[in-house]
Short mmCIF file of C-alpha atoms in Angstrom, two decimals:
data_model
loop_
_atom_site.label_atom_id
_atom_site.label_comp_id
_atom_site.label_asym_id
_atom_site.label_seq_id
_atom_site.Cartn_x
_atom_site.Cartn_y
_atom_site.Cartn_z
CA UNK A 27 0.00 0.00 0.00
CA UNK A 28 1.44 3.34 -0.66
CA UNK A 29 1.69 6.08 2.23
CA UNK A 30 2.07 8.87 0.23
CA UNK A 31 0.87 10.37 -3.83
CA UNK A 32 4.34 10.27 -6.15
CA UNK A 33 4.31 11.61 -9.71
CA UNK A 34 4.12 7.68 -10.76
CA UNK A 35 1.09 6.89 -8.26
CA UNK A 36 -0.76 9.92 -9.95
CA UNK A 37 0.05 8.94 -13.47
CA UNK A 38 -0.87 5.56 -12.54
CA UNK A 39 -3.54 6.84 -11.28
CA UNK A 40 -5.04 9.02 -14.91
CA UNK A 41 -4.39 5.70 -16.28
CA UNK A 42 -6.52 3.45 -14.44
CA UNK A 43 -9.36 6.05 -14.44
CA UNK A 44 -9.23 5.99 -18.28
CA UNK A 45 -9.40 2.55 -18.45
CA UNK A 46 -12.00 2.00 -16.15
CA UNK A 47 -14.39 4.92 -17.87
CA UNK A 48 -13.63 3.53 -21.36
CA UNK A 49 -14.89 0.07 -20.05
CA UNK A 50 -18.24 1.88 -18.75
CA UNK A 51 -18.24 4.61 -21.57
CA UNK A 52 -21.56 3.07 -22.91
CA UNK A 53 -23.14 2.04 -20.39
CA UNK A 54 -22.64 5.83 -18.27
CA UNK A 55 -23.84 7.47 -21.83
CA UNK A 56 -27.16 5.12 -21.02
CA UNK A 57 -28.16 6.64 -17.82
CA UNK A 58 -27.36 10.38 -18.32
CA UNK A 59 -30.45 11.73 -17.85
CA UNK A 60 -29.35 14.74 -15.78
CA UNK A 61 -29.37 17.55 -16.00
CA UNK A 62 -29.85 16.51 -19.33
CA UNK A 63 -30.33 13.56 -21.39
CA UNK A 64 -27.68 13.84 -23.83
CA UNK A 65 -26.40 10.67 -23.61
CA UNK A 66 -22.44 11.56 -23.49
CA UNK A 67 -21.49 12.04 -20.17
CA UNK A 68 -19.51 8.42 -20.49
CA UNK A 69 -17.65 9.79 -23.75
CA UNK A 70 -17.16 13.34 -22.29
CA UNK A 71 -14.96 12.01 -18.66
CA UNK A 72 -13.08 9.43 -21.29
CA UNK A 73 -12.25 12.31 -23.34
CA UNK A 74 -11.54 14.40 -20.65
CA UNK A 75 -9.17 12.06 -18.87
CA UNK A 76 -7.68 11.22 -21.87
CA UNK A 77 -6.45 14.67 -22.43
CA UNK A 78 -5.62 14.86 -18.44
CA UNK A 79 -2.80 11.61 -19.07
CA UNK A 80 -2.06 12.65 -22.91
CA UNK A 81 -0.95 16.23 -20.99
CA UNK A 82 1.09 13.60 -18.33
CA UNK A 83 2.63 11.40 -21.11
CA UNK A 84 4.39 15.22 -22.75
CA UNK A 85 5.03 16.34 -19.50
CA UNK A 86 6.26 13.29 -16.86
CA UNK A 87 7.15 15.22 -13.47
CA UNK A 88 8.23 12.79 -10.58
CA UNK A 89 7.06 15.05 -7.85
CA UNK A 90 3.18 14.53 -6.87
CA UNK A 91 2.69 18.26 -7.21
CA UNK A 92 3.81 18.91 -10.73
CA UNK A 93 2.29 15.77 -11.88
CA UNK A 94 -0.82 16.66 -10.47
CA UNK A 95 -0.77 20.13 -11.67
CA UNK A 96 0.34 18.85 -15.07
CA UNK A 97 -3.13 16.37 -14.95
CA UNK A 98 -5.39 18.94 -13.56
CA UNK A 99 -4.15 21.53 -16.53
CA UNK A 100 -4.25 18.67 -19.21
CA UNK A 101 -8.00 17.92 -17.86
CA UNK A 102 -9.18 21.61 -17.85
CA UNK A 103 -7.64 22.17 -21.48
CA UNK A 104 -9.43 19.10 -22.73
CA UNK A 105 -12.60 19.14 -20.80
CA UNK A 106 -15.97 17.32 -22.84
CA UNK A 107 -19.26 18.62 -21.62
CA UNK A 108 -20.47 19.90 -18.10
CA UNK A 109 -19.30 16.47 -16.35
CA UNK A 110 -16.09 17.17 -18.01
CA UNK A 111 -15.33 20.29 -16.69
CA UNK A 112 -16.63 19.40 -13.13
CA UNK A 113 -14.01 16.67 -13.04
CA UNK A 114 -11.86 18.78 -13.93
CA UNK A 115 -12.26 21.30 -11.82
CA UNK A 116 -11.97 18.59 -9.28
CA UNK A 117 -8.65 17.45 -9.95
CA UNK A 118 -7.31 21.17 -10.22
CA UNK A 119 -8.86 21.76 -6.76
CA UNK A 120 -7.27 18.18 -5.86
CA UNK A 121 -3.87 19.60 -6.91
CA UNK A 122 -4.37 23.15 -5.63
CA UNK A 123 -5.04 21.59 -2.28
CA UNK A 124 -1.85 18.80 -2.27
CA UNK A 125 0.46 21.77 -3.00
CA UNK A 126 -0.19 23.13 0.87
CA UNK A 127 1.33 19.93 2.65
CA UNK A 128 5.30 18.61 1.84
CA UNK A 129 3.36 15.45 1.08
CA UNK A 130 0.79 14.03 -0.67
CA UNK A 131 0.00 11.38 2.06
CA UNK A 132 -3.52 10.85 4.33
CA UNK A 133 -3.37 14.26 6.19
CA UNK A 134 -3.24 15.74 2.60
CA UNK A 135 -5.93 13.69 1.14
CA UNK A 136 -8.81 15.29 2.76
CA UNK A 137 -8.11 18.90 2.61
CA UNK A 138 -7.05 18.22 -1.41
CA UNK A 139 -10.24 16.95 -1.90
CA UNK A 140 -11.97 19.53 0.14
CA UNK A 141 -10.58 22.13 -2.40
CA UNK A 142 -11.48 19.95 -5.31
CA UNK A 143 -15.22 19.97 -4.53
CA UNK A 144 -14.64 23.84 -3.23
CA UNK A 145 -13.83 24.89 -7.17
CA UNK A 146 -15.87 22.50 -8.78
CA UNK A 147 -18.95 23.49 -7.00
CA UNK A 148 -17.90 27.73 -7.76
CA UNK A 149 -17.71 26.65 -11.02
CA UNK A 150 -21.49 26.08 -11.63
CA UNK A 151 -24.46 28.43 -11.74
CA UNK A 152 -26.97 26.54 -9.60
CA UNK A 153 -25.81 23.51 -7.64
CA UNK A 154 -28.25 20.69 -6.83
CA UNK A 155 -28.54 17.52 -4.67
CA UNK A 156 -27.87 14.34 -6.25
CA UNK A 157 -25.29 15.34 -8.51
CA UNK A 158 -21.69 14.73 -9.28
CA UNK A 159 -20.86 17.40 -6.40
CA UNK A 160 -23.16 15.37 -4.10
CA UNK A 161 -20.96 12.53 -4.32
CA UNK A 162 -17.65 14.23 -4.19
CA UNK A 163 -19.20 15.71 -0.94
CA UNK A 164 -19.92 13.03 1.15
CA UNK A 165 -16.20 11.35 -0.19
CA UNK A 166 -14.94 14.61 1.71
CA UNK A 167 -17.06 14.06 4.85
CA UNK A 168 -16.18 10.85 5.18
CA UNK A 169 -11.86 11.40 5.47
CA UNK A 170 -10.75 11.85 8.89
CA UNK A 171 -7.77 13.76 9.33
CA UNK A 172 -4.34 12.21 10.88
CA UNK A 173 -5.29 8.71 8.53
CA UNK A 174 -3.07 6.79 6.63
CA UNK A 175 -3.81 7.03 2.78
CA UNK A 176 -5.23 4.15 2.07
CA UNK A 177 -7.84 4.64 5.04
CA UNK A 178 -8.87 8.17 3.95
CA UNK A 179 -8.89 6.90 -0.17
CA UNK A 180 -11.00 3.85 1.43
CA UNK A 181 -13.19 5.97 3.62
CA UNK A 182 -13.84 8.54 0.21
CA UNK A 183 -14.56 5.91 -1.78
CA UNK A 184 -16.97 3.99 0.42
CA UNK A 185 -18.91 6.95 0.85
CA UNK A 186 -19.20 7.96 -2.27
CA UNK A 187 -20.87 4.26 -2.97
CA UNK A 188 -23.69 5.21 -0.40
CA UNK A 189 -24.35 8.76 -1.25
CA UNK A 190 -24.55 7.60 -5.09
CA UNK A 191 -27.20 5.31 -4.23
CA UNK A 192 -29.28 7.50 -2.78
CA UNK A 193 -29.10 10.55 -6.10
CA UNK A 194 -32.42 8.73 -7.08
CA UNK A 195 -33.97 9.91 -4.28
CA UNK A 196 -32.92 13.35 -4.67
CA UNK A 197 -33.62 13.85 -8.04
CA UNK A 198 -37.10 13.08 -9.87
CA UNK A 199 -35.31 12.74 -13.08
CA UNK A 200 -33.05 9.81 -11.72
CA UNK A 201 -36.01 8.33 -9.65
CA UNK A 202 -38.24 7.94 -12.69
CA UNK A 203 -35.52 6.86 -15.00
CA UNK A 204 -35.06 4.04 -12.85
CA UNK A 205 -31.15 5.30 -12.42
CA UNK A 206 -28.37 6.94 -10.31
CA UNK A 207 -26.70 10.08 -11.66
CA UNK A 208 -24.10 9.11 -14.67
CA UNK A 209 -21.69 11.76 -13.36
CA UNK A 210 -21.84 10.41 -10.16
CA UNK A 211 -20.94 7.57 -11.13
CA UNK A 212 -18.09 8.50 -13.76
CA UNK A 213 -17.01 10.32 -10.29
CA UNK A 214 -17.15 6.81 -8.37
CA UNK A 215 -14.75 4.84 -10.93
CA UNK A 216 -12.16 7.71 -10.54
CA UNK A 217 -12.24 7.55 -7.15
CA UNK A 218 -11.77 3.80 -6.66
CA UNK A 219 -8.81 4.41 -9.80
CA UNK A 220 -7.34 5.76 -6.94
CA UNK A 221 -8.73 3.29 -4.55
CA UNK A 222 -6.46 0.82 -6.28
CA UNK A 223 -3.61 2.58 -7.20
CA UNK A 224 -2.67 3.46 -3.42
CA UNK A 225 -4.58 -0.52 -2.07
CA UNK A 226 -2.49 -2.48 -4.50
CA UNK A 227 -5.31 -2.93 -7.18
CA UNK A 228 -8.34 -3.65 -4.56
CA UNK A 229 -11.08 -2.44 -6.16
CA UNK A 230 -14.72 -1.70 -4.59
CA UNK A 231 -16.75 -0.76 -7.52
CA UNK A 232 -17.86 -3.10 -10.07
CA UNK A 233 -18.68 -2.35 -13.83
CA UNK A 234 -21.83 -0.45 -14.77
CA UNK A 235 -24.00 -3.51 -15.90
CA UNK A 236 -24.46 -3.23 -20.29
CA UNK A 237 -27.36 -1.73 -20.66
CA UNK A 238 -27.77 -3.43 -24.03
CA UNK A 239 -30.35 -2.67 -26.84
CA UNK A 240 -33.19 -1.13 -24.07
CA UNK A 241 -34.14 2.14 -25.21
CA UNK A 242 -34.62 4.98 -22.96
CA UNK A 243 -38.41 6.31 -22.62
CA UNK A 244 -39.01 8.97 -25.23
CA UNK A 245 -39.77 11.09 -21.97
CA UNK A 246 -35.85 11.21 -21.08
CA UNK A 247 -34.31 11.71 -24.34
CA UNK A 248 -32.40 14.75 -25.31
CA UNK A 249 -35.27 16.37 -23.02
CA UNK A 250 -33.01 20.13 -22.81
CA UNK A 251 -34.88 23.26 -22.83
CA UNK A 252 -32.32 24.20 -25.44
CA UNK A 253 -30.89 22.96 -28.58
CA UNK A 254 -26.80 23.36 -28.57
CA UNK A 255 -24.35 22.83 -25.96
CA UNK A 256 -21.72 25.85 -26.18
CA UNK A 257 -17.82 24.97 -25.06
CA UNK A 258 -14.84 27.16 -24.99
CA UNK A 259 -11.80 28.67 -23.71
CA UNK A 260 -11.62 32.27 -22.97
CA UNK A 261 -8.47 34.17 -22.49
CA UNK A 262 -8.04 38.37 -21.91
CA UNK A 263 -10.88 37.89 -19.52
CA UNK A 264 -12.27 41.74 -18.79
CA UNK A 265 -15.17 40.66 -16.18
CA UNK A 266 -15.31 38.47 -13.28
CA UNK A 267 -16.78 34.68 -13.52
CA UNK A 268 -20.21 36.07 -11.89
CA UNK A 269 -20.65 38.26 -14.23
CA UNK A 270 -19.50 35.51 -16.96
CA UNK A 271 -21.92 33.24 -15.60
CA UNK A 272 -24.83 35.67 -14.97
CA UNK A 273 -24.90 37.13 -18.03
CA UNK A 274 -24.77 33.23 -20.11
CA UNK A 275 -27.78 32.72 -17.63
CA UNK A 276 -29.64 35.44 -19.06
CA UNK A 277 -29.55 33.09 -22.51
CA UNK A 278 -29.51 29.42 -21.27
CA UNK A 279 -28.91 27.03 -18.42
CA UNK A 280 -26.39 24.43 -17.42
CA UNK A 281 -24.02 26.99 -17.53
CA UNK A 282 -20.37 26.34 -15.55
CA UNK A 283 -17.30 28.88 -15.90
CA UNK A 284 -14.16 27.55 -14.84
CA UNK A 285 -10.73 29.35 -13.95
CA UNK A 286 -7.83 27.10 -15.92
CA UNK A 287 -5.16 29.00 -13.75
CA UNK A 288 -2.86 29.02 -16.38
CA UNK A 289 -1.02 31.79 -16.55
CA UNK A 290 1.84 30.70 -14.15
CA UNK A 291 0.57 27.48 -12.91
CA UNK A 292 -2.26 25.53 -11.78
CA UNK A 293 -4.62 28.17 -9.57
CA UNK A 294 -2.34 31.24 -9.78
CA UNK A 295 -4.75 33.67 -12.15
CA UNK A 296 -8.38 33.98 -13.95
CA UNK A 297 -6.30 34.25 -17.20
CA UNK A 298 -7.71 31.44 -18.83
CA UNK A 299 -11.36 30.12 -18.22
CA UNK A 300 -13.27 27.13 -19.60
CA UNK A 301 -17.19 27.63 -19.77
CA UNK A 302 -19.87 25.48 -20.46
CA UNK A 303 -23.66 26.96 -21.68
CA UNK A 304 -26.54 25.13 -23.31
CA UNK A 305 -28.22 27.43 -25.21
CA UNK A 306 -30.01 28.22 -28.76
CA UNK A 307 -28.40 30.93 -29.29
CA UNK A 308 -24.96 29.33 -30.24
CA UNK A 309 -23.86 33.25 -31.74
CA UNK A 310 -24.89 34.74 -28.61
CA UNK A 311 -22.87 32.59 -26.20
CA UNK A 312 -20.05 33.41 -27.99
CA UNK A 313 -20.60 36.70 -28.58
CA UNK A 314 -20.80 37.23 -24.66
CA UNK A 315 -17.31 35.80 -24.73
CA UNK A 316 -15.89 38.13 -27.57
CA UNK A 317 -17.35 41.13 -25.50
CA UNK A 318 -15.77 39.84 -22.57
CA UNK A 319 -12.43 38.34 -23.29
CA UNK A 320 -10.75 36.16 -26.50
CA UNK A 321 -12.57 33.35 -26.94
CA UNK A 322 -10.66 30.53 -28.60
CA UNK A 323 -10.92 26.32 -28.61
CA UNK A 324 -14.79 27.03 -29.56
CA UNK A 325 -16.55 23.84 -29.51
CA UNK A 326 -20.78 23.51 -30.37
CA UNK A 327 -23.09 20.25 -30.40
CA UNK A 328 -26.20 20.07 -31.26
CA UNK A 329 -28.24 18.27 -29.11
CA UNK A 330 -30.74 16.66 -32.05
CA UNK A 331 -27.26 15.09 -33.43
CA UNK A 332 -26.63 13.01 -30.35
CA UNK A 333 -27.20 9.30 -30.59
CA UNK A 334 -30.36 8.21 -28.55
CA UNK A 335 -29.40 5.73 -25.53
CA UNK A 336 -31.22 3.08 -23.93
CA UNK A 337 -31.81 2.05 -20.21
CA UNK A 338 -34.02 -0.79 -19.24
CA UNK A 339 -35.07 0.02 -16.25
CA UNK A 340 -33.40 -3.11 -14.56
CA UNK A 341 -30.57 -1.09 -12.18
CA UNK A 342 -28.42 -0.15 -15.55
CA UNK A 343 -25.80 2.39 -13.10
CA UNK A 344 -27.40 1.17 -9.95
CA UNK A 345 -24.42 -1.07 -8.74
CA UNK A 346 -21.74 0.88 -7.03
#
């Protein structure tokens, strides 16, 4: 068991949690049906976390706090989609936080996770029970200070297992899908990546069960008030991320702005922000970013293109 985060253990650790997403890719697609069915929050953390260990690869660092700042900056640079940006948020948080201990060891854990779900909660317009952040929540509450790693990544994990099986009761959506929240989920099989990187490969989560060839009730596909989902980086920023975020209210929902911290490391400056907007205005969202910084890395899907995904009914995500 390891004691303490080195730049391997965190490498190890983007690895794992790529694997393990790409193995469930299909089946977390299936059960997004919050906060909108889009079917892709399976394919956005893959993508996501691809770019996190792709950014790893180019830049190998054998100290736990470059490596994960390098991971953190890699994930923010290539986040897919609202759960993509939320994890990655996370991990910046997560890397923000290990930099204030010497070491990345069971003392650190807690408070680096604290700061994960501080940023990735700031990040979004409206937070809600049930969620992604509801998970990484109750991970927090459940590490105890003064633990050895492994306790405090057991403790996080197993707590995120409980507190994912209850999102159906906390949101309608979930409940009548039959379902637990997909980004909760995606959230889950990072965590226990890390579970089994520091535990010598023990893992507590089991695959999402294949959904198959169900189809999802007509009543939980691509059900968004709004037609595109709206991605990009913006740089030069001349207004703060409330009014960012206020002002891409004003013409849609789902909206998350992100601070990239790029400018001279992980954290250190709003030079660089990722937002997220659904919207049908696709012109105005970026238009609020041209008036307001540089956007650049613009990215647009439209919902209607999406692939429809199934769900049975039978516990497809329910396991954890």
């Amino acid at each position: 068991m390891l004691h303490a985060l080195d730049g391997s253990a965190v490498r190890r650790w983007g690895e794992v949690s790529v694997l393990a997403l790409t193995a469930n890719r299909a089946a977390l697609d299936r059960i997004n049906v919050f906060p909108v069915a889009d079917n892709d929050t399976g394919t956005n953390l893959v993508r996501t976390l691809r770019s996190a260990v792709l950014r790893l690869e180019r830049n190998p660092a054998g100290d736990p706090e470059s490596a994960l700042s390098v991971f953190a900056e890699g994930a923010l640079h290539g986040a897919v989609g609202n759960s993509g940006l939320l994890l990655a948020q996370m991990l910046r948080g997560f890397a923000l936080g290990a930099r204030e201990r010497p070491v990345v060891n069971g003392r650190c854990f807690r408070s680096a996770l604290e700061r994960g779900h501080e940023l990735a909660a700031a990040s979004v317009a409206e937070p809600v029970e049930g969620s992604m952040l509801t998970v990484l929540r109750a991970a927090v509450d459940a590490c105890e200070d003064g633990t050895e790693l492994s306790a405090a990544v057991h403790a996080a994990t197993t707590a995120a297992i409980t507190a994912l099986r209850r999102t159906p009761e906390q949101r309608p959506e979930l409940a009548a899908a039959g379902v637990v929240d997909a980004g909760g989920r995606g959230l889950l099989l990072v965590l226990d990546a890390l579970h089994a990187v520091v535990r010598d490969g023990g893992r507590l989560v089991p695959e999402v069960p294949d959904p198959g060839d169900a189809v999802v009730p007509a009543a939980h596909g691509h059900d968004s008030a709004y037609s595109y989902e709206v991605m990009y980086l913006l740089s030069e920023v001349r207004a703060t991320a409330g009014e960012l975020r206020e002002r891409l209210g004003r013409i849609g929902d789902c909206v998350s702005v992100a601070d990239t911290g790029e400018s001279t490391g992980v954290g250190s400056s709003a030079d660089l922000w990722a937002v997220h907007v659904h919207c049908d205005d696709v012109g105005a969202a970026i238009e609020i970013g041209v008036e307001l910084g540089r956007p650049h890395g613009i990215r647009v899907t439209r919902f209607a293109d999406q692939p429809a995904a199934g769900n049975t009914g039978n516990g497809d995500g329910r396991q954890a």
